[in-house]
Amino acid sequence: MSQSRSALYLRLEPFLLPVLNLGLALLVSGLIIFSIGENPLKALQVIFQGSFGSGEGLGYTLFYSTNYIFTGLAVAVAYHAGLFNIGCEGQAYVGGLGVSFVGLYLGGLPAWCVIILGILAGALFGAAWAYVPAWLQARKGSHIVITTIMFNFIGSALMTWLLVVVLIKPGQQAPESREFSNHAFLPSLKGLFSYAGINLGQSPLNLALLISLTAAVAIWFLLWRTRFGYQLRVAGTSPAAARYAGISPENFMLKAMLLSGALAGCLGLNELMGSQHRLTLDFPAGAGFIGIAVALMGRNNPIGICFSALLFGALVQGGGELAFEMPHISHALVIVIQGLVILFCGALDQLLKKPLRRIFTTTV
Amino acid sequence: MVTLPRFLNSFVFIVFVFALALAAKADAIKPGIIYDMGGKYDHSFNQSAAEGVDRFVKETGITCHEFELSNDAQRTQFMRQLIRHGVNIIAAIGFNQASAVEEMAREFPLVKFVIVDGTVNLPNVESVNYKEQQSSYLCGMAAALVSKTHKVGFVGGMDIPLIRKFAMGYTAGAKLIDPSIKVIVNMTGTTPSAWNDPIRGGELAKSQFGQGVDVVFHAAGSTGLGVMQAAKDAGLLSIGCDKNQDSVHPGSVLTSAVKRVDVAVYSAFMDAKNNTWKGGPKQLGLECDAVGYSLDQYNRLLITPAIEARLNQAKADIISGKISVPEYK
């Protein structure tokens, strides 16, 4: 009896723990909101209403989630190869350059062709930006955490220079490119959602959501259902064992980072082709870093990542609405709430694990 | 059912339209403001706008809906939200919002928009741009006039066209006084964090001091606070930016290149309230004291009457067109 109970608990643990951690994070956030004299329950309600309460809110939530699915997957793929890719921000930014080149210069082609080229270009540029740190780690032994962080800065320097000097639309202050050709606008999902009776309103939700979900399924299949994925995970879990089995960990390091950079590079599809329709300064806006938290919380599993991306999308969208509806809760406090969720779900993941296991698995 | 004669029918209709128009006119203005990603309290540009809002709120008792952005997609999202909440004049602070303002102004032709540091050519948009090069020019002159080493420095925030405009005006002003003067220009960074990095600002200033600079001008938001601190610690001079920062370190801040964003926001809201608001581009410069150098009790001892006279002469010459200040395009 207790045997089966503990087995049941262990099966439920991957779902139960994140929910409990999220609850703890919201509890602490509530205390902070209470301490500044606002009603925490109302704040929670505003976040929930804002992110899921209307079709438009849902559209924005899913729009942000799309970004996080891409970057979360990127972090996860690298993680399975034993690498900590902190450079998704830079890879996404430079990937956006590839997407923009297609949008700006190849926009005359048929729309379907432009979109496919956009995906390829984003992936290619992102992968290229990830390749250098990967090569340095695999061949020269410099640590990937350091090099990818540095490449974020090099990437932003490159992009700022391009935007300020080369790609800027003449006669304006804002460092942004001219608008893409309209063949490079990713189609909205309004039509699709209206079949389900949901009106997405003015939200920028677009085809990139489906592309990101497809990528999630593809990554799951690749990692757990193919020989390549198995070798990659072996190389990541134990490089020595991999080498003994005839797998070169260095090779898989490179391949995993290329794949990771390619996934991050696709962020530009959603932000640029899907929403802004031009290349803007600093468009990833931290999505590359949030991807780390998304991957951690999703336990580096594509399905988990989709759910945690949904949570973070809801926090960004609901947090924006919260700052709007309750002016005393400033933008900074919204970041505190998001940070607490990351803290409890990511860093303090083990906090509840031991006590819960002790309670539910008495026989172990 | 009473059927009215045809002419009476149209008469009723006209009265009805008039009543509507009157009602709309009597409708109080509801202002809203969207700060850029630097945030409302950036000690600089956005905060200056916030001061304009505060003044308007204090004087009229009308509340203003405020929002601070955290990503690109939120620009149109929260302009729309403001409009749904009945806001009928929106001030968008910062050049990054120009595209969003254009999109929203097309979608909502009855809502008034004010864009600061950008231009949108639509009838319901007031585009306010400042001639920052003019105030920077005067500050460059002041720096060159007090510099003993014939080397002056500039620390910019993020490397964007606006900051290059500051650097260019500053350099030209310094060269007017002393054609052989050396102007060392540094930018803090290429990410938005360059606006908020006082430590790096201080390091850049120190490195310039090491090269012999004795007056440094910052156009770097909060980063500039580090620049000014470094100048104070080294016993040298700094020049503030956007807001009047003379009081930050009295005796060490030579002057400030002031940019009155507060005036633009305040007067736009006031005009809207008094029904005198008009769209269109506005170039605000020295002629209306929208930009300028600051002079108060904190820097009175640094800006001698001779320097003051020189700067005021240059100011008059710039206004009259006798001096043309180069502009970064």
XYZ file of C-alpha atoms in Angstrom:
693
model
C 0.000 0.000 0.000
C 2.640 2.517 1.025
C 4.732 1.076 -1.781
C 2.124 2.054 -4.346
C 1.557 5.374 -2.623
C 5.202 6.288 -2.904
C 5.251 5.142 -6.517
C 2.253 7.350 -7.212
C 3.957 10.279 -5.512
C 7.116 9.838 -7.535
C 5.063 9.864 -10.707
C 3.259 13.008 -9.680
C 6.327 14.782 -8.327
C 7.359 16.512 -11.583
C 3.942 18.185 -11.678
C 3.357 18.668 -7.983
C 6.664 20.336 -7.121
C 6.502 23.187 -9.662
C 2.936 23.956 -8.641
C 3.857 24.056 -4.947
C 6.944 26.160 -5.641
C 4.852 28.547 -7.691
C 2.399 28.760 -4.808
C 5.218 29.612 -2.391
C 6.551 32.288 -4.728
C 3.110 33.841 -5.031
C 2.682 33.680 -1.256
C 5.897 35.623 -0.661
C 4.966 38.067 -3.437
C 1.608 38.509 -1.743
C 3.321 39.359 1.541
C 5.423 41.993 -0.198
C 2.385 43.481 -1.919
C 0.560 43.447 1.416
C 3.481 45.213 3.096
C 3.252 48.141 0.693
C -0.410 48.488 1.508
C -2.037 46.915 -1.523
C -4.441 44.014 -1.665
C -2.508 40.887 -2.710
C -5.601 38.953 -3.718
C -6.674 41.735 -6.013
C -3.170 41.854 -7.476
C -3.244 38.120 -8.122
C -6.624 38.462 -9.731
C -5.362 41.264 -11.986
C -2.421 39.120 -13.071
C -4.686 36.185 -13.828
C -7.383 38.255 -15.537
C -4.772 40.138 -17.500
C -3.058 37.063 -18.817
C -5.926 34.625 -19.331
C -9.106 36.590 -18.725
C -9.622 37.907 -22.242
C -8.837 36.706 -25.737
C -6.467 39.590 -26.233
C -4.696 38.969 -22.920
C -4.358 35.312 -23.827
C -2.946 36.326 -27.208
C -0.259 38.434 -25.567
C 0.506 35.704 -23.035
C 0.997 33.162 -25.810
C 2.996 35.694 -27.817
C 5.501 36.103 -24.984
C 5.411 32.356 -24.330
C 6.510 31.767 -27.911
C 9.724 33.677 -27.223
C 10.348 31.648 -24.096
C 9.664 28.324 -25.799
C 12.393 29.093 -28.324
C 14.960 30.210 -25.770
C 13.931 27.568 -23.216
C 14.450 24.833 -25.802
C 17.782 26.385 -26.736
C 19.004 26.233 -23.139
C 17.673 22.694 -22.709
C 19.395 21.266 -25.778
C 22.728 22.655 -24.611
C 22.036 21.402 -21.092
C 21.546 17.846 -22.284
C 24.980 18.027 -23.864
C 26.386 19.162 -20.528
C 26.666 22.817 -21.507
C 25.255 25.890 -19.877
C 24.386 28.251 -22.704
C 23.942 31.718 -21.222
C 24.347 33.274 -24.628
C 20.796 32.839 -25.902
C 20.229 36.564 -25.628
C 23.054 37.288 -28.046
C 22.194 34.370 -30.305
C 18.595 35.553 -30.487
C 19.714 39.114 -31.215
C 22.075 38.102 -34.007
C 19.533 35.552 -35.269
C 17.169 38.495 -35.610
C 19.685 40.022 -37.982
C 19.331 37.011 -40.276
C 15.549 37.219 -40.071
C 15.750 40.931 -40.870
C 17.979 40.440 -43.897
C 15.330 38.166 -45.351
C 12.548 40.586 -44.415
C 14.376 43.589 -45.832
C 16.069 42.259 -48.927
C 14.258 39.082 -49.998
C 10.726 40.323 -49.315
C 9.896 40.222 -53.027
C 9.641 36.444 -53.014
C 6.342 34.653 -52.339
C 5.266 34.813 -48.695
C 5.686 31.097 -47.924
C 9.163 31.236 -49.357
C 10.077 34.345 -47.340
C 8.882 32.668 -44.144
C 10.894 29.514 -44.759
C 13.959 31.576 -45.633
C 13.350 33.639 -42.479
C 13.373 30.506 -40.334
C 16.543 29.276 -42.020
C 18.305 32.626 -41.795
C 17.386 33.153 -38.140
C 18.552 29.652 -37.284
C 21.728 30.036 -39.316
C 22.758 33.357 -37.789
C 21.905 32.178 -34.269
C 23.842 28.964 -34.798
C 26.818 30.853 -36.180
C 26.873 33.073 -33.103
C 26.805 30.006 -30.849
C 29.456 28.196 -32.853
C 32.423 30.308 -31.813
C 32.018 29.830 -28.036
C 31.221 26.160 -28.675
C 34.379 25.723 -30.720
C 36.427 27.498 -28.088
C 35.046 25.167 -25.419
C 35.362 21.977 -27.410
C 38.765 22.585 -28.913
C 40.482 25.101 -26.655
C 38.870 24.386 -23.304
C 37.703 27.921 -22.535
C 34.603 27.853 -20.401
C 31.351 28.194 -22.282
C 29.609 30.162 -19.538
C 32.189 32.917 -19.807
C 32.441 32.933 -23.571
C 28.697 32.928 -24.193
C 28.230 35.830 -21.763
C 30.959 37.718 -23.557
C 29.368 36.940 -26.888
C 26.164 38.562 -25.656
C 28.058 41.819 -25.333
C 29.890 41.430 -28.614
C 26.548 40.651 -30.244
C 24.884 43.742 -28.843
C 27.861 45.887 -29.850
C 27.640 44.530 -33.385
C 23.887 45.014 -33.581
C 23.990 48.537 -32.139
C 26.622 49.518 -34.645
C 24.630 47.999 -37.519
C 21.440 49.703 -36.389
C 22.988 53.094 -35.690
C 25.223 53.291 -38.732
C 24.107 50.861 -41.425
C 20.515 49.694 -41.177
C 18.892 52.789 -39.672
C 16.044 54.293 -41.660
C 17.394 57.708 -42.656
C 15.917 60.841 -41.140
C 14.917 59.545 -37.736
C 16.281 59.270 -34.235
C 15.235 55.737 -33.440
C 17.850 53.136 -34.280
C 15.597 50.764 -36.174
C 15.482 49.476 -39.715
C 12.818 50.325 -42.267
C 9.728 48.152 -42.308
C 9.973 44.651 -43.794
C 8.190 43.817 -47.007
C 4.691 42.659 -46.147
C 5.468 39.183 -47.463
C 7.659 38.856 -44.395
C 4.788 39.443 -41.944
C 4.012 36.155 -40.244
C 0.280 35.452 -40.461
C -1.742 36.146 -37.332
C -3.457 33.288 -35.536
C -6.662 35.290 -35.137
C -8.457 33.185 -37.753
C -7.404 29.929 -36.147
C -8.463 31.020 -32.668
C -11.767 32.381 -33.895
C -12.722 28.777 -34.786
C -12.412 28.074 -31.087
C -14.522 31.138 -30.348
C -11.612 33.132 -28.960
C -11.159 36.689 -30.135
C -7.472 37.541 -29.925
C -8.219 41.242 -30.273
C -5.182 43.291 -31.172
C -2.608 40.867 -29.811
C 0.355 40.069 -32.061
C 0.073 36.283 -31.698
C 1.305 34.751 -34.929
C 2.423 31.665 -36.749
C 5.652 31.608 -34.731
C 3.719 29.975 -31.866
C 3.023 26.956 -34.058
C 6.620 26.965 -35.275
C 7.855 26.955 -31.680
C 5.514 24.123 -30.695
C 6.656 22.150 -33.712
C 10.227 22.781 -32.640
C 9.390 21.513 -29.140
C 7.991 18.252 -30.527
C 10.926 17.902 -32.900
C 13.441 18.436 -30.104
C 11.681 15.899 -27.906
C 11.768 13.369 -30.735
C 15.371 14.153 -31.524
C 16.612 13.857 -27.946
C 14.679 10.794 -26.829
C 13.814 8.873 -29.977
C 16.893 9.057 -32.171
C 20.413 7.723 -32.003
C 21.736 11.281 -32.327
C 19.782 12.372 -29.263
C 20.947 9.375 -27.262
C 24.569 10.057 -28.142
C 24.131 13.726 -27.280
C 22.700 12.922 -23.876
C 25.413 10.368 -23.173
C 28.064 12.898 -24.125
C 26.439 15.388 -21.787
C 25.903 13.036 -18.849
C 29.307 11.416 -18.884
C 31.918 12.482 -21.381
C 34.229 9.694 -20.247
C 31.605 7.011 -20.808
C 30.761 8.565 -24.156
C 34.351 8.447 -25.263
C 34.584 4.822 -24.131
C 31.528 4.081 -26.260
C 33.102 5.712 -29.280
C 31.174 8.986 -29.084
C 33.210 12.152 -29.327
C 31.883 14.526 -26.635
C 33.561 17.471 -28.354
C 31.682 16.811 -31.577
C 28.391 16.652 -29.768
C 29.235 19.808 -27.870
C 29.542 21.605 -31.186
C 26.401 20.045 -32.620
C 24.348 20.775 -29.510
C 25.460 24.386 -29.440
C 24.692 24.835 -33.133
C 21.216 23.472 -32.509
C 20.846 25.600 -29.398
C 21.908 28.778 -31.203
C 19.580 27.963 -34.085
C 16.616 27.650 -31.717
C 17.469 30.925 -29.978
C 17.915 32.591 -33.358
C 14.293 31.817 -34.198
C 13.150 34.327 -31.565
C 13.344 36.947 -34.285
C 10.553 35.183 -36.175
C 8.100 35.967 -33.412
C 9.337 39.409 -32.377
C 10.372 40.816 -35.747
C 8.438 39.010 -38.486
C 5.477 38.434 -36.208
C 5.123 41.680 -34.309
C 7.472 44.622 -34.923
C 7.941 44.059 -38.671
C 11.291 45.827 -38.449
C 14.593 45.273 -36.711
C 14.610 47.189 -33.442
C 17.274 47.902 -30.867
C 17.578 45.260 -28.149
C 14.454 43.429 -29.278
C 15.079 40.207 -27.281
C 14.539 42.289 -24.086
C 15.883 39.589 -21.776
C 14.028 36.629 -23.308
C 17.352 34.820 -23.689
C 17.982 34.993 -19.970
C 14.422 34.101 -19.030
C 14.936 31.034 -21.233
C 17.358 29.720 -18.601
C 14.686 29.899 -15.913
C 12.115 28.429 -18.292
C 14.362 25.464 -19.053
C 15.215 24.912 -15.386
C 11.596 24.994 -14.351
C 10.562 22.805 -17.262
C 13.251 20.331 -16.187
C 14.846 20.621 -19.611
C 12.000 18.633 -21.064
C 10.281 20.147 -24.132
C 6.799 19.537 -22.740
C 7.754 20.994 -19.383
C 9.329 23.940 -21.188
C 6.100 24.679 -23.041
C 4.252 24.852 -19.727
C 6.854 26.935 -17.944
C 7.059 29.236 -20.972
C 3.306 29.669 -20.623
C 3.782 30.605 -16.965
C 6.476 33.151 -17.733
C 4.470 34.549 -20.632
C 1.545 34.966 -18.250
C 3.783 36.660 -15.679
C 5.069 39.178 -18.212
C 1.635 39.904 -19.626
C -0.149 39.815 -16.257
C 2.679 41.800 -14.687
C 2.275 44.529 -17.285
C -1.452 44.670 -16.608
C -0.751 44.742 -12.871
C 1.547 47.760 -13.194
C -1.117 49.397 -15.335
C -4.139 48.661 -13.171
C -2.532 49.222 -9.783
C -0.234 52.229 -10.173
C 1.234 51.790 -6.686
C 2.660 48.481 -7.762
C 5.503 49.742 -9.854
C 7.268 48.116 -12.714
C 10.127 47.239 -10.345
C 7.837 45.279 -8.056
C 6.552 43.297 -11.010
C 10.153 42.300 -11.671
C 10.452 41.272 -8.006
C 7.450 38.970 -8.400
C 8.911 37.456 -11.547
C 12.237 37.075 -9.767
C 10.606 35.278 -6.834
C 8.987 32.806 -9.193
C 12.367 32.134 -10.764
C 13.955 31.829 -7.327
C 11.454 29.325 -5.976
C 10.934 27.330 -9.145
C 14.508 27.354 -10.323
C 17.050 27.906 -7.600
C 15.082 26.566 -4.631
C 13.694 23.642 -6.537
C 14.974 21.189 -3.927
C 13.448 23.101 -1.009
C 10.264 21.051 -0.828
C 11.571 17.921 -2.457
C 13.119 16.252 0.592
C 10.350 16.982 3.106
C 7.713 15.843 0.624
C 9.587 12.660 -0.168
C 9.938 11.969 3.541
C 6.214 12.381 4.042
C 5.035 10.370 1.077
C 7.670 7.710 0.661
C 8.021 6.413 4.214
C 9.355 3.057 3.119
C 12.252 4.457 1.101
C -45.567 56.916 -33.320
C -45.221 60.564 -34.222
C -43.710 61.181 -37.603
C -41.972 64.513 -37.888
C -41.951 66.527 -41.086
C -38.819 65.991 -43.110
C -37.198 69.374 -42.350
C -37.946 68.971 -38.657
C -36.384 65.573 -38.786
C -33.118 66.907 -40.115
C -33.342 69.823 -37.690
C -33.521 67.406 -34.788
C -30.591 65.575 -36.237
C -28.501 68.741 -36.480
C -29.343 69.728 -32.916
C -28.405 66.280 -31.826
C -25.019 66.523 -33.575
C -24.380 69.899 -31.987
C -25.256 68.571 -28.590
C -22.836 65.728 -29.130
C -20.097 68.092 -30.226
C -20.690 70.277 -27.175
C -20.666 67.286 -24.925
C -17.374 66.183 -26.448
C -15.945 69.639 -25.952
C -17.040 69.797 -22.355
C -15.521 66.378 -21.864
C -12.501 66.803 -19.598
C -9.160 65.718 -20.900
C -7.725 62.490 -19.614
C -3.972 62.443 -19.989
C -1.741 59.401 -20.071
C 1.999 59.002 -20.337
C 4.231 56.137 -21.385
C 7.810 56.267 -20.162
C 10.504 54.473 -22.045
C 12.456 51.501 -20.750
C 14.837 53.613 -18.684
C 11.952 53.924 -16.243
C 10.236 56.857 -14.649
C 12.950 57.539 -12.073
C 16.047 57.613 -14.262
C 17.360 60.890 -12.769
C 17.298 62.214 -16.271
C 15.116 62.191 -19.330
C 12.040 60.217 -18.214
C 12.099 61.798 -14.786
C 12.081 65.224 -16.335
C 8.900 64.227 -18.179
C 7.491 62.922 -14.911
C 8.100 66.319 -13.317
C 6.016 67.910 -16.045
C 3.228 65.452 -15.290
C 3.468 66.149 -11.558
C 3.207 69.874 -12.142
C 0.170 69.427 -14.362
C -1.510 67.117 -11.847
C -0.786 69.471 -8.967
C -2.103 72.541 -10.746
C -5.211 71.076 -12.317
C -6.114 68.196 -10.044
C -6.555 66.004 -13.118
C -5.004 62.584 -12.664
C -2.668 61.135 -15.226
C -2.380 57.468 -16.105
C 1.265 56.404 -16.176
C 3.009 53.330 -17.531
C 6.636 52.201 -17.688
C 7.584 49.918 -20.573
C 9.528 46.707 -20.272
C 9.507 45.347 -23.842
C 8.738 46.336 -27.431
C 5.352 44.666 -27.755
C 4.032 46.620 -24.770
C 4.295 49.924 -26.625
C 1.155 49.537 -28.708
C -0.442 47.246 -26.153
C -0.519 49.812 -23.388
C -1.247 52.794 -25.610
C -4.351 50.867 -26.565
C -5.060 50.119 -22.915
C -4.800 53.809 -22.069
C -7.218 54.677 -24.841
C -9.654 52.003 -23.649
C -9.535 53.606 -20.235
C -10.739 56.819 -21.848
C -7.386 58.553 -22.075
C -7.525 61.104 -24.888
C -4.028 62.563 -24.884
C -0.971 60.328 -24.642
C 2.584 61.519 -24.168
C 5.116 58.967 -25.428
C 8.566 59.658 -24.062
C 11.572 58.643 -26.132
C 12.465 58.089 -29.770
C 11.894 54.349 -29.493
C 8.165 54.954 -29.361
C 7.857 56.749 -32.700
C 6.771 53.693 -34.702
C 4.213 52.692 -32.096
C 2.825 56.241 -31.957
C 2.488 56.283 -35.732
C 0.566 53.022 -35.730
C -1.722 54.079 -32.880
C -2.288 57.598 -34.222
C -3.559 56.107 -37.480
C -5.809 53.694 -35.649
C -7.192 56.331 -33.258
C -7.384 59.637 -35.190
C -9.399 61.289 -32.391
C -6.806 60.666 -29.702
C -4.013 63.215 -29.322
C -0.433 62.027 -29.165
C 2.756 63.733 -28.096
C 6.041 62.113 -29.063
C 9.204 63.437 -27.469
C 12.472 63.004 -29.410
C 10.795 61.606 -32.484
C 8.782 62.733 -35.482
C 5.474 61.342 -36.667
C 3.805 63.228 -39.500
C 0.150 62.869 -38.640
C -2.337 65.624 -37.755
C -3.092 64.195 -34.316
C 0.552 63.913 -33.272
C 2.644 66.652 -31.737
C 6.280 65.783 -32.384
C 8.599 67.503 -29.947
C 12.288 67.505 -30.761
C 14.999 69.374 -28.961
C 18.057 71.040 -30.390
C 20.366 69.265 -27.952
C 23.318 70.245 -30.108
C 22.796 73.872 -29.050
C 23.003 73.294 -25.310
C 25.871 70.856 -25.817
C 27.598 73.519 -27.885
C 27.360 76.045 -25.059
C 28.593 73.448 -22.575
C 31.519 72.645 -24.875
C 32.368 76.346 -24.896
C 32.130 76.553 -21.114
C 34.341 73.483 -20.764
C 36.978 74.899 -23.097
C 36.875 78.244 -21.294
C 37.684 76.736 -17.913
C 39.964 73.892 -19.003
C 43.577 74.432 -17.998
C 44.908 71.321 -19.720
C 43.258 71.989 -23.103
C 41.679 68.579 -22.918
C 37.984 68.040 -22.270
C 36.014 64.819 -22.106
C 32.604 63.457 -23.056
C 30.958 60.312 -21.670
C 27.869 59.181 -23.577
C 25.415 56.490 -22.523
C 24.427 54.144 -25.283
C 25.917 54.734 -28.692
C 22.823 56.002 -30.513
C 22.224 58.937 -32.876
C 20.841 61.161 -30.105
C 24.013 60.870 -28.032
C 26.216 61.421 -31.062
C 24.257 64.643 -31.512
C 25.295 65.706 -27.996
C 28.929 64.752 -28.620
C 29.064 66.608 -31.904
C 27.642 69.853 -30.513
C 29.945 69.662 -27.504
C 33.045 69.131 -29.620
C 32.134 71.977 -31.960
C 31.565 74.352 -29.043
C 34.903 73.482 -27.470
C 36.687 73.943 -30.794
C 35.166 77.381 -31.226
C 36.968 78.578 -28.111
C 40.164 76.658 -28.686
C 40.652 75.121 -32.151
C 43.540 72.998 -30.918
C 41.676 71.561 -27.918
C 41.545 67.806 -27.556
C 38.076 66.318 -26.999
C 38.025 62.723 -25.795
C 34.704 61.012 -26.523
C 33.701 57.716 -24.892
C 30.437 55.818 -25.006
C 29.532 53.654 -22.037
C 28.115 50.725 -23.933
C 25.850 49.266 -26.555
C 23.084 47.805 -24.392
C 20.372 49.755 -22.571
C 22.252 49.044 -19.332
C 24.673 51.727 -20.523
C 22.160 54.238 -19.163
C 22.334 52.757 -15.717
C 25.963 51.959 -14.991
C 27.456 54.647 -12.717
C 30.466 52.468 -11.892
C 31.505 52.226 -15.509
C 30.733 55.916 -15.933
C 33.158 56.659 -13.114
C 35.834 54.433 -14.641
C 35.520 56.105 -18.030
C 35.797 59.531 -16.402
C 38.861 58.449 -14.421
C 40.538 57.120 -17.534
C 39.871 60.452 -19.247
C 41.314 62.303 -16.251
C 44.366 60.078 -16.574
C 44.756 61.352 -20.116
C 44.749 64.924 -18.877
C 41.082 65.840 -19.153
C 39.922 68.306 -16.513
C 36.287 68.888 -17.516
C 33.959 66.036 -18.432
C 30.443 66.266 -19.860
C 28.076 63.312 -19.555
C 24.996 62.463 -21.563
C 24.403 59.102 -19.997
C 21.375 59.069 -17.691
C 22.146 57.438 -14.348
C 25.604 56.439 -15.578
C 26.398 60.142 -15.467
C 26.061 60.151 -11.684
C 29.247 58.047 -11.582
C 30.954 60.453 -13.971
C 30.073 63.388 -11.739
C 31.177 61.547 -8.605
C 34.543 60.724 -10.186
C 35.047 64.385 -11.111
C 34.267 65.452 -7.575
C 36.649 62.866 -6.099
C 39.429 63.988 -8.420
C 38.811 67.659 -7.654
C 37.926 68.298 -11.302
C 34.811 69.523 -13.065
C 31.845 67.787 -14.618
C 28.869 68.970 -16.671
C 25.410 67.566 -16.007
C 22.739 66.607 -18.497
C 18.977 66.816 -19.191
C 17.963 67.893 -15.697
C 19.729 70.718 -13.868
C 22.302 68.696 -11.929
C 24.313 71.614 -10.535
C 23.227 70.745 -7.013
C 24.412 67.119 -7.207
C 27.964 68.113 -6.244
C 27.973 71.881 -5.676
C 31.303 73.388 -6.648
C 32.262 70.477 -8.876
C 29.482 70.644 -11.463
C 30.398 73.408 -13.886
C 26.929 73.598 -15.425
C 24.259 71.326 -16.938
C 23.004 70.933 -20.484
C 19.347 71.293 -19.621
C 16.592 69.784 -21.741
C 13.134 70.743 -20.540
C 11.093 67.643 -21.325
C 8.860 68.647 -18.425
C 7.838 71.824 -20.236
C 6.876 69.908 -23.375
C 4.728 67.444 -21.448
C 3.217 70.076 -19.184
C 2.326 72.480 -21.973
C 0.944 69.728 -24.210
C -1.425 68.623 -21.450
C -2.265 72.229 -20.588
C -2.962 73.066 -24.233
C -5.193 70.048 -24.510
C -7.042 71.143 -21.396
C -7.525 74.670 -22.781
C -8.461 73.350 -26.207
C -5.473 75.043 -27.815
C -3.557 71.862 -28.532
C -2.222 71.500 -32.058
C -0.444 68.635 -33.778
C 2.626 68.982 -35.911
C 6.373 69.077 -35.493
C 8.071 71.299 -32.942
C 11.772 72.017 -32.798
C 12.564 73.438 -29.397
C 15.879 75.158 -28.848
C 17.617 78.035 -27.132
C 15.093 80.544 -28.487
C 12.401 79.300 -26.115
C 14.726 78.158 -23.317
C 13.717 74.548 -23.922
C 17.420 73.712 -23.942
C 20.254 75.686 -22.412
C 22.979 75.755 -19.804
C 22.137 76.130 -16.152
C 23.269 78.908 -13.863
C 22.237 79.029 -10.219
C 23.658 79.479 -6.744
C 25.473 76.132 -6.959
C 27.716 77.025 -9.890
C 27.732 80.802 -9.614
C 31.378 80.752 -8.531
C 32.446 78.509 -11.403
C 30.767 80.410 -14.219
C 32.458 83.792 -13.915
C 30.731 86.881 -15.306
C 33.195 86.822 -18.205
C 32.272 83.256 -19.103
C 28.598 84.029 -18.649
C 28.866 86.976 -21.023
C 30.679 84.828 -23.596
C 28.038 82.082 -23.387
C 25.149 84.505 -23.568
C 26.696 86.150 -26.615
C 27.040 82.742 -28.266
C 23.479 81.940 -27.309
C 22.261 85.112 -29.000
C 24.402 84.332 -32.038
C 23.020 80.830 -32.317
C 19.465 82.146 -32.077
C 20.134 84.829 -34.689
C 21.837 82.302 -36.929
C 25.246 83.917 -36.773
C 26.701 80.710 -35.387
C 25.494 77.528 -36.988
C 25.807 74.475 -34.794
C 26.562 71.238 -36.634
C 23.952 68.540 -36.208
C 24.363 64.788 -36.350
C 22.108 63.372 -39.039
